[in-house]
Tab-separated table of C-alpha atoms and ligand atoms in Angstrom:
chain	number	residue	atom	x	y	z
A	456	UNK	CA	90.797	90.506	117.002
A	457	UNK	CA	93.617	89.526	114.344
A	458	UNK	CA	96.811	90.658	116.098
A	459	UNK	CA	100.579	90.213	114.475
A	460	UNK	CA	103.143	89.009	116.300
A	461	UNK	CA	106.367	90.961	116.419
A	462	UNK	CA	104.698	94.626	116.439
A	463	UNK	CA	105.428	97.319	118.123
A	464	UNK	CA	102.733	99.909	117.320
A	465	UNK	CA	98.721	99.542	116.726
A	466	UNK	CA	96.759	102.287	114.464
A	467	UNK	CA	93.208	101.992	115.064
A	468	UNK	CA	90.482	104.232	113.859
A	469	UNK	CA	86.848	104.793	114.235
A	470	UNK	CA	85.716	104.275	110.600
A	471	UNK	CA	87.753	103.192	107.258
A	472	UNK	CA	86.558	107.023	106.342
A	473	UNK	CA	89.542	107.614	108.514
A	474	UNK	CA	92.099	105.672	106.330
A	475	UNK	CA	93.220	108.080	103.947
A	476	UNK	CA	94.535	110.298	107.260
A	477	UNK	CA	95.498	107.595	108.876
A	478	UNK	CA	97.533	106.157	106.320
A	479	UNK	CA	100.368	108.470	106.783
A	480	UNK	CA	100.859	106.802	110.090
A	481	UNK	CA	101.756	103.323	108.456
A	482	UNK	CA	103.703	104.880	105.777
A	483	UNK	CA	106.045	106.359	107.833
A	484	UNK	CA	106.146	103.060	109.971
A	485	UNK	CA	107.184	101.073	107.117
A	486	UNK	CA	109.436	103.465	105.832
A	487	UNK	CA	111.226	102.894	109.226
A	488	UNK	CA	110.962	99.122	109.070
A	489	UNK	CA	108.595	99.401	111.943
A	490	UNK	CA	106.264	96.343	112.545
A	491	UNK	CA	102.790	97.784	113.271
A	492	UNK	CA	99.147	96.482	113.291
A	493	UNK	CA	95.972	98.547	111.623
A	494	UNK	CA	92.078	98.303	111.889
A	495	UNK	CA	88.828	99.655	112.572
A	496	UNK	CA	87.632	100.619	116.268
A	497	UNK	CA	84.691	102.481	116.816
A	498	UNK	CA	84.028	103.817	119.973
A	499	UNK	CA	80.215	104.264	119.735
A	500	UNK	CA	79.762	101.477	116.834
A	501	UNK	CA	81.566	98.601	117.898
A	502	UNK	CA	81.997	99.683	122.090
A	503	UNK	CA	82.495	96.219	123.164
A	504	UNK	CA	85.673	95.405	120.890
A	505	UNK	CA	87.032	98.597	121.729
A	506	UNK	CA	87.013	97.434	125.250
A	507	UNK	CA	88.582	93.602	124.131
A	508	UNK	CA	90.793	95.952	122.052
A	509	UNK	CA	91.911	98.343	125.082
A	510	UNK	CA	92.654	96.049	127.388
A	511	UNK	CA	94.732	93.432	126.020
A	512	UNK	CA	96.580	95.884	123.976
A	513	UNK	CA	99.518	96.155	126.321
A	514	UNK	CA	100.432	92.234	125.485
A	515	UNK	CA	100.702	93.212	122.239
A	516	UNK	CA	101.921	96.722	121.570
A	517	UNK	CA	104.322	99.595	122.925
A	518	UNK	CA	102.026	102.514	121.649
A	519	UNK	CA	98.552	102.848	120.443
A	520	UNK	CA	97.901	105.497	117.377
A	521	UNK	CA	94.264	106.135	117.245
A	522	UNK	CA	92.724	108.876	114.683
A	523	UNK	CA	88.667	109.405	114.698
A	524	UNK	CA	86.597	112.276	113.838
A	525	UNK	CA	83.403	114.254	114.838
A	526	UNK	CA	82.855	113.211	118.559
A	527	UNK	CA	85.727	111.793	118.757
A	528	UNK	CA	85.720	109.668	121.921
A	529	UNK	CA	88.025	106.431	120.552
A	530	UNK	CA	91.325	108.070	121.687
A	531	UNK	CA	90.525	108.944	125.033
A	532	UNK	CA	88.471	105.645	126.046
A	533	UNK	CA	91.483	103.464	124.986
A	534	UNK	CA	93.468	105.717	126.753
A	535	UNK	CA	90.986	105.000	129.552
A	536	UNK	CA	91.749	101.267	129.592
A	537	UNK	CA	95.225	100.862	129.129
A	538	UNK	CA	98.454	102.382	130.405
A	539	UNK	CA	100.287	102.389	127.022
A	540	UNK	CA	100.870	105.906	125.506
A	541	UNK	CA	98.331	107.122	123.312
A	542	UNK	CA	98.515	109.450	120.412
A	543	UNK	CA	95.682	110.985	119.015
A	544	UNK	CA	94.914	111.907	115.516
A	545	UNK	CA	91.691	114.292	114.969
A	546	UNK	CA	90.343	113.309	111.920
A	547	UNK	CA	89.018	116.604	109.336
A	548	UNK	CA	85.378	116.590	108.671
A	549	UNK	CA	82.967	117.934	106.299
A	550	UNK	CA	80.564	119.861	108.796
A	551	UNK	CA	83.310	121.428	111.467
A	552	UNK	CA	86.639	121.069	109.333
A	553	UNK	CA	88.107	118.798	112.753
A	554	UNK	CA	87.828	121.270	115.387
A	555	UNK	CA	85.096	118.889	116.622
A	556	UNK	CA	87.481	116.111	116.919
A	557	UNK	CA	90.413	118.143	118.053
A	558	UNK	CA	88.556	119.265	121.009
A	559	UNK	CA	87.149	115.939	121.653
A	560	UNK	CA	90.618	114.159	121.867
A	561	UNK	CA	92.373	117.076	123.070
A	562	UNK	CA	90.166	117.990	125.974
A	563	UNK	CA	91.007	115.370	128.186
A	564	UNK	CA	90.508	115.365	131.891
A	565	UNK	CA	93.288	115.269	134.132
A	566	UNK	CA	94.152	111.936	135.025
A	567	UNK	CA	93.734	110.320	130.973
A	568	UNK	CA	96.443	111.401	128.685
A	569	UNK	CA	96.434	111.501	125.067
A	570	UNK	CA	98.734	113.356	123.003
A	571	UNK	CA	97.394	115.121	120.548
A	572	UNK	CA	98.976	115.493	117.256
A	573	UNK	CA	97.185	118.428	114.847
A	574	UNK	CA	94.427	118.065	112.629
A	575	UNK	CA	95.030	115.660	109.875
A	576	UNK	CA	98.255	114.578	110.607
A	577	UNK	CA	98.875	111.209	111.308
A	578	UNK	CA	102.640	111.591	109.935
A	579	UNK	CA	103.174	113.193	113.237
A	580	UNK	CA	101.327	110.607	115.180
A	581	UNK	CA	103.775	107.826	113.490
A	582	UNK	CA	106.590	110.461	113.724
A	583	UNK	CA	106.137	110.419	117.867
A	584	UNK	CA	104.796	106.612	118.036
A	585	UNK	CA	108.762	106.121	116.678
A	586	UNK	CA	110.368	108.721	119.109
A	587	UNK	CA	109.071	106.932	121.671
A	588	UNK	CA	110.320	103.171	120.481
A	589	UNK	CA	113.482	104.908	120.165
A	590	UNK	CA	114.218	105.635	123.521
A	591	UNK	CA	115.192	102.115	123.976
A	592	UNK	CA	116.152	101.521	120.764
A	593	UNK	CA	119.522	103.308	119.549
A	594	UNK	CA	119.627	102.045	115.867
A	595	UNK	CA	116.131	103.587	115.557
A	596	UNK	CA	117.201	106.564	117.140
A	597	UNK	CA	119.742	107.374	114.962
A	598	UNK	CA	117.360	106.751	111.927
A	599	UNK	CA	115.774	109.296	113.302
A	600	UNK	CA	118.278	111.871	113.374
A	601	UNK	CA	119.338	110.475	109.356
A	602	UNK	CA	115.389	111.661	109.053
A	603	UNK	CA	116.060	114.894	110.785
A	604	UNK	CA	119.381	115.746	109.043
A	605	UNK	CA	117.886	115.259	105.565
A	606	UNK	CA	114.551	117.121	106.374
A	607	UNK	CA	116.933	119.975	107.225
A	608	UNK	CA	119.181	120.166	104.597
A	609	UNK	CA	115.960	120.010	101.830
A	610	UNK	CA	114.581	123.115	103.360
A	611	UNK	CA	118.505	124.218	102.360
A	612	UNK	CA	118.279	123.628	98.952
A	613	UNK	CA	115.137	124.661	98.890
A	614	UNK	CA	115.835	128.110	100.213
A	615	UNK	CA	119.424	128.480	97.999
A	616	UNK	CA	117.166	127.280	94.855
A	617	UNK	CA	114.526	130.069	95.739
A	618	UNK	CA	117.440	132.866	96.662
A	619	UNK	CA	118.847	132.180	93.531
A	620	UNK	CA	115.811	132.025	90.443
A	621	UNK	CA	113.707	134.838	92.473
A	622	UNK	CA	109.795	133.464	93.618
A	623	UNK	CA	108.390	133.610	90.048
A	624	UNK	CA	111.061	131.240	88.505
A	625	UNK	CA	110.577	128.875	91.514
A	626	UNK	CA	106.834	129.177	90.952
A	627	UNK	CA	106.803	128.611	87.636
A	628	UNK	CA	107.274	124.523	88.204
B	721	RP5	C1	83.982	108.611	113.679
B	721	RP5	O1	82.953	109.070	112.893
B	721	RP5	C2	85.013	108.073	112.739
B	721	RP5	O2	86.280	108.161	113.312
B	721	RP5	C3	84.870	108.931	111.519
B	721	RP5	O3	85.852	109.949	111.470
B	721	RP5	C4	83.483	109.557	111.683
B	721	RP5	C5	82.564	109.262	110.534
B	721	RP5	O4	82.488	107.871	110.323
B	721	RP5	P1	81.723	107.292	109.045
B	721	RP5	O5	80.303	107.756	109.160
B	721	RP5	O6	82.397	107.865	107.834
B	721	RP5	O7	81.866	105.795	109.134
B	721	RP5	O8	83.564	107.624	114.566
């Protein structure tokens, strides 16, 4: 398995039908400078790298960021073989909209921990994968609160620019 040097985060994912989600996750990453590796795991397709993949993974990485859909076992069997936090993404699908995966990587038993970010939203898996890097990390951290600060204040001018043209004004665009 090709692994970078110098990274701090891995996103795997079951199929590259996931990579449109999962996508999101590296955005973010880069946007925060954040070195990070990506590829394809499949739990039930490829079992035997996801295994290589699991347990080697804490030489590499800090956090793992793993999105799948259906039955969506990848999240919780890497979580299975490593100790390094990981964050699930349920992947949306056709037949069961992601509740399938959701309850697949959410369900875990007691003992495995994922964390389960919602459905689709692998910004949020990237958003906590950082979080976490910043506990140790203070220039990331306050990045992070720059991020926070500016999310804040453009639901402000979002909410003065509605207050003031009325809802059909604001539509209108
Ligand atoms: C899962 O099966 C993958 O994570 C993907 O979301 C789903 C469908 O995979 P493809 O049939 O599109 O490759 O393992």
């Amino acid at each position: 398995m090709n692994m970078s040097e110098k990274v701090s985060i891995s996103i795997i994912m079951g199929s590259d039908s996931d990579l449109p989600t999962m996508k999101a996750a590296a955005e973010l990453l880069e946007k925060f400078s954040i070195g990070y590796d990506l590829t394809i795991v499949s739990a039930h397709r490829t079992p035997e790298r996801l295994v290589e993949f699991a347990k080697s993974a804490s030489t590499h990485y800090k956090v793992i960021i793993a999105g799948a859909g259906g039955a969506a076992h990848l999240p919780g069997m890497v979580a299975s073989l490593t100790t390094l936090p990981v964050i699930g993404v349920p992947i949306k699908t056709s037949t069961l909209s992601g509740v399938d995966s959701l309850y697949s990587i959410v369900q875990m038993p007691k003992g495995i921990a994922v964390a389960t970010v919602a459905i689709g939203n692998a910004f949020n898996a990237g958003l906590l994968a950082i979080q976490i890097l910043a506990l140790e990390n203070a220039e990331l951290n306050k990045k992070l609160q720059e991020f926070k600060i500016n999310q804040t204040n453009e639901v402000k001018l979002k909410a003065k620019k509605l207050e003031k043209e009325g809802f059909k004004k604001y539509l209108e665009k």
